[in-house]
Amino acid sequence: MVFAESVRAETAQCRGPYVRLQWVRDIYERQCQAGHWTAAAYAYLLHLLGCTLFANKSATNVHVVYLEALRDLSMTERYAWGVAALVHMYDQLNDASMSHNRQLGSYITLLQCWIYEHFPSVADSTTDQDYDKDSPRACREHRLVRDFHVRSCYFGLLRCGPVVVYYRPERVVRQFGYTQTIPSPPVDSWVSYDDINDRWMHYSDHIVPAGEVCAVPGQCASDYMNWFFRISHPFMTLGHASDPLPNGHAPQPRVVPQAPQTDIPHVSEPGASSTSVEEPRHTVEVCDDIAERLERHLSLGVVTPGSSTHEVIE
C-alpha cells in the first residue's frame, strides 16, 4: 500500500535496494492511523528485522529483500530465523576480520550477550533480582523452559539467500553442555545451493556426535588443550613488513605453552642486582594487574568460597 513513485524515490535516495528505517516508521504510523493492519504489520516486521537480526553498518536503512520473507505472514513463524540471523552474523564477522574494515554490522546485542555469557571476566555484572527464568535467554541455560534441539548440532553449510557460511559446532560443544574433544580437520568443500538445502532438510544425517555430558562447566578432554595451543593463535606478535604471512595466517608458536613451574625463586645476595635476568615487560604488567584486582576485591569485604573475590584468588 505504498505508491511506486514513492518507493522509487526512496530507493534512489538510498542508492540501492534499501529504504530508510525512518521512512518505514512513517509508513507504519500512517497505516495504523488508517486501520490497515496487514500493511502496518509488514512495515513493523521489516523495521524489526532491519534493527535486530539483519542490521547493517549504516544503522539507518534496511534491505528490501527481507520483504520476500514477509510476503505470506502465515508462513513467517515457520522460517528458521535463528539460522538466518547466524548466517548474517557470520558473514558480517568475516568482513570485520579484514584489516581494511573498521565497522561491524549484524545484531550486535546478540554478540554482546554471547560474549558476556562465555567470557564473564570481560565486564562486571549485577544479578537482576527480578529476572524470571521464563524470560528469554540462551536456550542452553533453561532446558526446562526451552528444550535443547538436536538441530543445534547440525554441521556443514548454512544458507540465507545468496550468503553461505560454514557452521562447525564440533569446535564448541561445551556451549551445548558436552565435553570438548579434538574436532576432526575441516573439509574445505563447496556444494550447490540445492545440496545445502537437501542437507538441511535431512539434518539428522549430519549431526555432530554429542559425546559425554560435562561434569563441570567448560570440561574438555585431557589432550584437548595441548592440541588447541598447537593449532590456535594464543599469542599476538608483531610481524615484519619483509616477511609476508602465508595465506594471511598468523605465525604459530613453535613450543606449546606449558603451565608455570612452582620452583622456589632465586633470592639474590645483598648488594647484588635484584634480578639476574630482566623480567619480560608483559609479565610485570600482568602481575600488576592481578595485584590491582585483588586489592580492589579485598577492599570490598570478607573472602568466602563462591564469592567473586574467591574466584579471582583461585
Short mmCIF file of C-alpha atoms in Angstrom, two decimals:
data_model
loop_
_atom_site.label_atom_id
_atom_site.label_comp_id
_atom_site.label_asym_id
_atom_site.label_seq_id
_atom_site.Cartn_x
_atom_site.Cartn_y
_atom_site.Cartn_z
CA MET A 1 0.00 0.00 0.00
CA VAL A 2 2.82 2.38 -0.97
CA PHE A 3 2.84 4.16 -4.32
CA ALA A 4 5.51 3.04 -6.78
CA GLU A 5 6.74 6.63 -7.25
CA SER A 6 7.39 6.93 -3.52
CA VAL A 7 9.31 3.65 -3.48
CA ARG A 8 11.47 4.65 -6.47
CA ALA A 9 12.28 7.98 -4.86
CA GLU A 10 13.24 6.29 -1.59
CA THR A 11 15.50 3.64 -3.14
CA ALA A 12 17.08 6.31 -5.34
CA GLN A 13 17.87 8.35 -2.23
CA CYS A 14 19.41 5.26 -0.58
CA ARG A 15 21.31 4.47 -3.80
CA GLY A 16 20.27 0.85 -3.95
CA PRO A 17 17.66 -1.71 -2.83
CA TYR A 18 17.35 -0.13 0.60
CA VAL A 19 14.83 2.03 2.44
CA ARG A 20 15.42 4.22 5.47
CA LEU A 21 14.16 2.94 8.81
CA GLN A 22 12.57 6.33 9.46
CA TRP A 23 10.68 6.02 6.18
CA VAL A 24 9.38 2.60 7.29
CA ARG A 25 8.35 4.03 10.68
CA ASP A 26 6.38 6.78 8.96
CA ILE A 27 4.57 4.19 6.84
CA TYR A 28 3.79 2.14 9.94
CA GLU A 29 2.23 5.12 11.72
CA ARG A 30 0.13 6.09 8.68
CA GLN A 31 -1.15 2.54 8.21
CA CYS A 32 -2.04 2.25 11.89
CA GLN A 33 -3.97 5.53 11.74
CA ALA A 34 -5.80 4.29 8.65
CA GLY A 35 -6.55 0.91 10.24
CA HIS A 36 -4.67 -1.02 7.57
CA TRP A 37 -3.30 -3.58 9.99
CA THR A 38 -1.79 -6.01 7.48
CA ALA A 39 0.24 -3.25 5.82
CA ALA A 40 1.21 -1.98 9.28
CA ALA A 41 2.41 -5.49 10.18
CA TYR A 42 4.61 -5.58 7.05
CA ALA A 43 6.18 -2.25 7.98
CA TYR A 44 6.63 -3.21 11.63
CA LEU A 45 8.32 -6.53 10.83
CA LEU A 46 10.58 -5.04 8.16
CA HIS A 47 11.67 -2.37 10.63
CA LEU A 48 12.23 -5.03 13.31
CA LEU A 49 14.43 -7.12 11.02
CA GLY A 50 16.42 -4.05 9.98
CA CYS A 51 17.08 -3.07 13.61
CA THR A 52 17.86 -6.51 15.01
CA LEU A 53 18.57 -9.73 13.13
CA PHE A 54 19.74 -8.16 9.86
CA ALA A 55 21.14 -4.81 10.96
CA ASN A 56 23.77 -3.41 8.59
CA LYS A 57 26.62 -0.97 9.02
CA SER A 58 24.53 2.05 8.06
CA ALA A 59 22.29 1.66 11.14
CA THR A 60 19.76 3.79 9.26
CA ASN A 61 18.35 1.61 6.46
CA VAL A 62 17.21 -1.94 5.71
CA HIS A 63 17.48 -4.11 2.61
CA VAL A 64 14.13 -4.63 0.88
CA VAL A 65 14.95 -8.27 0.09
CA TYR A 66 13.57 -9.22 3.51
CA LEU A 67 10.09 -8.27 2.31
CA GLU A 68 10.15 -11.54 0.41
CA ALA A 69 10.16 -13.42 3.73
CA LEU A 70 7.10 -11.39 4.80
CA ARG A 71 5.04 -11.99 1.67
CA ASP A 72 2.87 -14.56 3.47
CA LEU A 73 2.60 -13.64 7.15
CA SER A 74 1.05 -17.02 7.96
CA MET A 75 4.37 -18.66 6.99
CA THR A 76 6.83 -16.39 8.79
CA GLU A 77 6.76 -18.36 12.04
CA ARG A 78 7.89 -21.49 10.19
CA TYR A 79 11.14 -19.97 8.97
CA ALA A 80 14.44 -20.76 10.70
CA TRP A 81 15.06 -17.16 11.79
CA GLY A 82 17.85 -18.20 14.17
CA VAL A 83 19.77 -19.81 11.32
CA ALA A 84 19.25 -16.78 9.10
CA ALA A 85 20.49 -14.46 11.85
CA LEU A 86 23.53 -16.68 12.41
CA VAL A 87 24.40 -16.68 8.71
CA HIS A 88 24.13 -12.89 8.60
CA MET A 89 26.31 -12.50 11.71
CA TYR A 90 28.96 -14.94 10.46
CA ASP A 91 29.11 -13.06 7.16
CA GLN A 92 29.46 -9.71 8.94
CA LEU A 93 32.13 -11.06 11.31
CA ASN A 94 34.04 -12.40 8.33
CA ASP A 95 34.04 -8.93 6.76
CA ALA A 96 35.00 -7.30 10.06
CA SER A 97 38.05 -9.57 10.34
CA MET A 98 39.58 -7.93 7.26
CA SER A 99 42.24 -5.36 8.11
CA HIS A 100 40.69 -2.65 5.94
CA ASN A 101 37.30 -2.79 7.69
CA ARG A 102 36.58 -0.59 10.71
CA GLN A 103 32.91 -1.38 11.37
CA LEU A 104 30.73 -4.35 12.19
CA GLY A 105 27.14 -4.90 11.15
CA SER A 106 24.64 -7.54 12.35
CA TYR A 107 22.79 -7.96 15.64
CA ILE A 108 25.49 -6.61 17.98
CA THR A 109 23.33 -7.05 21.08
CA LEU A 110 23.22 -10.79 20.43
CA LEU A 111 27.01 -10.88 20.04
CA GLN A 112 27.48 -8.92 23.27
CA CYS A 113 25.19 -11.29 25.17
CA TRP A 114 27.18 -14.26 23.90
CA ILE A 115 30.45 -12.62 24.99
CA TYR A 116 29.14 -11.84 28.48
CA GLU A 117 27.79 -15.39 28.78
CA HIS A 118 31.04 -17.15 27.90
CA PHE A 119 33.61 -14.56 29.00
CA PRO A 120 32.27 -13.28 32.33
CA SER A 121 35.56 -11.55 33.17
CA VAL A 122 35.07 -9.07 30.30
CA ALA A 123 32.74 -6.89 32.36
CA ASP A 124 31.31 -6.74 35.86
CA SER A 125 27.66 -7.68 36.08
CA THR A 126 24.94 -7.44 38.68
CA THR A 127 22.30 -10.11 39.12
CA ASP A 128 18.81 -8.89 38.31
CA GLN A 129 16.69 -9.90 41.28
CA ASP A 130 13.53 -9.58 39.19
CA TYR A 131 14.77 -11.97 36.49
CA ASP A 132 12.26 -14.70 35.66
CA LYS A 133 13.51 -17.99 34.27
CA ASP A 134 10.70 -17.87 31.74
CA SER A 135 12.25 -14.71 30.29
CA PRO A 136 14.26 -15.01 27.06
CA ARG A 137 17.90 -16.00 27.37
CA ALA A 138 20.25 -18.61 25.94
CA CYS A 139 18.24 -21.77 25.36
CA ARG A 140 21.04 -23.94 26.71
CA GLU A 141 20.59 -22.43 30.16
CA HIS A 142 16.89 -23.08 30.72
CA ARG A 143 16.19 -26.54 29.39
CA LEU A 144 13.01 -26.77 31.46
CA VAL A 145 11.68 -23.73 29.62
CA ARG A 146 13.20 -24.24 26.17
CA ASP A 147 14.26 -27.76 25.23
CA PHE A 148 17.62 -28.25 23.54
CA HIS A 149 17.01 -29.26 19.93
CA VAL A 150 19.40 -31.63 18.22
CA ARG A 151 19.36 -29.32 15.17
CA SER A 152 21.88 -27.17 17.02
CA CYS A 153 24.42 -29.99 16.47
CA TYR A 154 23.97 -29.91 12.69
CA PHE A 155 27.27 -29.28 10.92
CA GLY A 156 28.01 -28.14 7.42
CA LEU A 157 26.97 -25.14 5.36
CA LEU A 158 24.18 -22.73 6.27
CA ARG A 159 22.49 -20.51 3.73
CA CYS A 160 20.35 -17.38 3.79
CA GLY A 161 19.61 -16.23 0.26
CA PRO A 162 22.92 -15.96 -1.62
CA VAL A 163 25.01 -15.89 1.58
CA VAL A 164 26.59 -19.21 2.59
CA VAL A 165 28.75 -19.82 5.67
CA TYR A 166 30.33 -22.77 7.43
CA TYR A 167 28.81 -23.93 10.72
CA ARG A 168 31.08 -26.14 12.85
CA PRO A 169 29.58 -26.82 16.27
CA GLU A 170 32.07 -29.64 16.89
CA ARG A 171 34.54 -26.92 17.89
CA VAL A 172 32.31 -25.53 20.65
CA VAL A 173 30.34 -28.47 22.07
CA ARG A 174 30.98 -27.13 25.58
CA GLN A 175 28.39 -24.46 24.81
CA PHE A 176 25.87 -27.27 24.47
CA GLY A 177 26.88 -28.86 27.76
CA TYR A 178 29.17 -31.58 26.38
CA THR A 179 32.84 -32.36 26.98
CA GLN A 180 35.04 -30.76 24.33
CA THR A 181 37.22 -33.20 22.36
CA ILE A 182 39.62 -32.64 19.49
CA PRO A 183 37.46 -31.98 16.41
CA SER A 184 38.15 -33.55 13.06
CA PRO A 185 40.04 -31.42 10.50
CA PRO A 186 37.73 -29.14 8.47
CA VAL A 187 36.86 -30.22 4.97
CA ASP A 188 37.18 -27.34 2.52
CA SER A 189 34.47 -28.28 0.07
CA TRP A 190 31.73 -26.33 -1.62
CA VAL A 191 28.39 -27.61 -2.80
CA SER A 192 25.44 -26.18 -4.69
CA TYR A 193 22.51 -24.35 -3.16
CA ASP A 194 20.31 -27.38 -3.79
CA ASP A 195 22.75 -29.63 -1.94
CA ILE A 196 22.81 -27.24 1.02
CA ASN A 197 19.02 -27.21 1.12
CA ASP A 198 18.90 -31.00 0.91
CA ARG A 199 21.38 -31.43 3.77
CA TRP A 200 19.36 -29.04 5.93
CA MET A 201 16.10 -30.83 5.24
CA HIS A 202 17.82 -34.10 6.23
CA TYR A 203 19.76 -32.58 9.12
CA SER A 204 19.51 -35.77 11.20
CA ASP A 205 22.06 -37.35 8.85
CA HIS A 206 24.57 -34.57 9.57
CA ILE A 207 24.72 -34.31 13.34
CA VAL A 208 27.91 -33.95 15.38
CA PRO A 209 28.29 -36.80 17.91
CA ALA A 210 27.44 -35.27 21.28
CA GLY A 211 29.87 -37.29 23.40
CA GLU A 212 29.89 -37.12 27.18
CA VAL A 213 27.93 -34.59 29.20
CA CYS A 214 30.11 -32.13 31.14
CA ALA A 215 30.56 -32.99 34.80
CA VAL A 216 31.67 -29.39 35.39
CA PRO A 217 31.11 -26.34 33.15
CA GLY A 218 33.70 -25.99 30.39
CA GLN A 219 35.08 -29.51 30.71
CA CYS A 220 37.37 -30.77 27.95
CA ALA A 221 39.30 -33.93 27.15
CA SER A 222 42.78 -34.37 28.64
CA ASP A 223 44.56 -33.90 25.29
CA TYR A 224 42.42 -31.02 24.05
CA MET A 225 44.35 -28.03 25.45
CA ASN A 226 47.72 -29.19 24.06
CA TRP A 227 46.07 -29.58 20.67
CA PHE A 228 44.39 -26.18 20.98
CA PHE A 229 47.64 -24.33 21.71
CA ARG A 230 49.35 -26.14 18.87
CA ILE A 231 46.85 -25.17 16.16
CA SER A 232 45.37 -21.94 17.51
CA HIS A 233 46.58 -18.35 17.87
CA PRO A 234 47.26 -17.96 21.60
CA PHE A 235 49.66 -15.06 21.06
CA MET A 236 49.56 -11.88 19.01
CA THR A 237 53.04 -10.84 17.90
CA LEU A 238 54.35 -8.00 15.76
CA GLY A 239 55.32 -9.14 12.29
CA HIS A 240 57.84 -7.73 9.83
CA ALA A 241 56.92 -5.98 6.62
CA SER A 242 59.56 -8.02 4.77
CA ASP A 243 58.03 -11.31 5.94
CA PRO A 244 54.59 -11.68 4.39
CA LEU A 245 52.39 -14.23 6.10
CA PRO A 246 51.32 -17.22 4.00
CA ASN A 247 47.61 -17.14 3.21
CA GLY A 248 47.06 -14.45 5.83
CA HIS A 249 47.65 -16.83 8.75
CA ALA A 250 49.38 -15.62 11.90
CA PRO A 251 52.69 -17.28 12.86
CA GLN A 252 52.24 -20.10 15.32
CA PRO A 253 54.42 -20.62 18.43
CA ARG A 254 56.98 -23.35 17.95
CA VAL A 255 56.57 -24.60 21.52
CA VAL A 256 53.29 -25.50 23.19
CA PRO A 257 52.86 -23.20 26.23
CA GLN A 258 53.23 -25.09 29.49
CA ALA A 259 51.81 -24.43 32.92
CA PRO A 260 54.06 -22.23 35.10
CA GLN A 261 56.52 -24.09 37.31
CA THR A 262 56.32 -23.84 41.07
CA ASP A 263 60.08 -23.85 41.77
CA ILE A 264 61.35 -21.66 44.61
CA PRO A 265 62.52 -18.34 43.09
CA HIS A 266 66.19 -17.36 43.31
CA VAL A 267 66.97 -14.79 46.03
CA SER A 268 69.96 -12.59 45.23
CA GLU A 269 72.72 -11.82 47.73
CA PRO A 270 72.76 -8.43 49.49
CA GLY A 271 74.30 -5.79 47.27
CA ALA A 272 73.73 -7.80 44.13
CA SER A 273 71.31 -6.96 41.33
CA SER A 274 67.70 -7.59 42.26
CA THR A 275 67.27 -9.99 39.35
CA SER A 276 69.78 -11.85 37.23
CA VAL A 277 67.50 -11.78 34.19
CA GLU A 278 65.27 -8.88 33.27
CA GLU A 279 61.60 -9.83 33.52
CA PRO A 280 59.60 -9.53 30.30
CA ARG A 281 57.56 -6.37 30.32
CA HIS A 282 54.26 -8.16 29.69
CA THR A 283 54.78 -10.39 32.74
CA VAL A 284 55.25 -7.37 35.00
CA GLU A 285 52.12 -5.73 33.63
CA VAL A 286 50.09 -8.90 34.16
CA CYS A 287 51.28 -9.21 37.77
CA ASP A 288 50.48 -5.54 38.44
CA ASP A 289 47.01 -6.05 37.02
CA ILE A 290 46.43 -9.10 39.24
CA ALA A 291 47.60 -7.15 42.29
CA GLU A 292 45.24 -4.26 41.50
CA ARG A 293 42.28 -6.61 41.04
CA LEU A 294 42.99 -8.40 44.30
CA GLU A 295 43.34 -5.13 46.20
CA ARG A 296 40.07 -3.88 44.73
CA HIS A 297 38.22 -7.07 45.66
CA LEU A 298 39.78 -7.42 49.12
CA SER A 299 38.70 -3.89 49.97
CA LEU A 300 35.06 -4.91 49.46
CA GLY A 301 34.79 -7.30 52.39
CA VAL A 302 35.38 -10.83 53.63
CA VAL A 303 36.50 -13.52 51.18
CA THR A 304 34.16 -16.51 51.20
CA PRO A 305 34.14 -19.59 48.95
CA GLY A 306 31.98 -18.94 45.91
CA SER A 307 32.37 -15.17 46.02
CA SER A 308 33.81 -13.20 43.12
CA THR A 309 36.88 -12.37 45.22
CA HIS A 310 37.44 -16.04 45.94
CA GLU A 311 37.26 -16.76 42.20
CA VAL A 312 39.84 -14.07 41.46
CA ILE A 313 42.21 -15.55 44.03
CA GLU A 314 41.72 -19.05 42.65
#
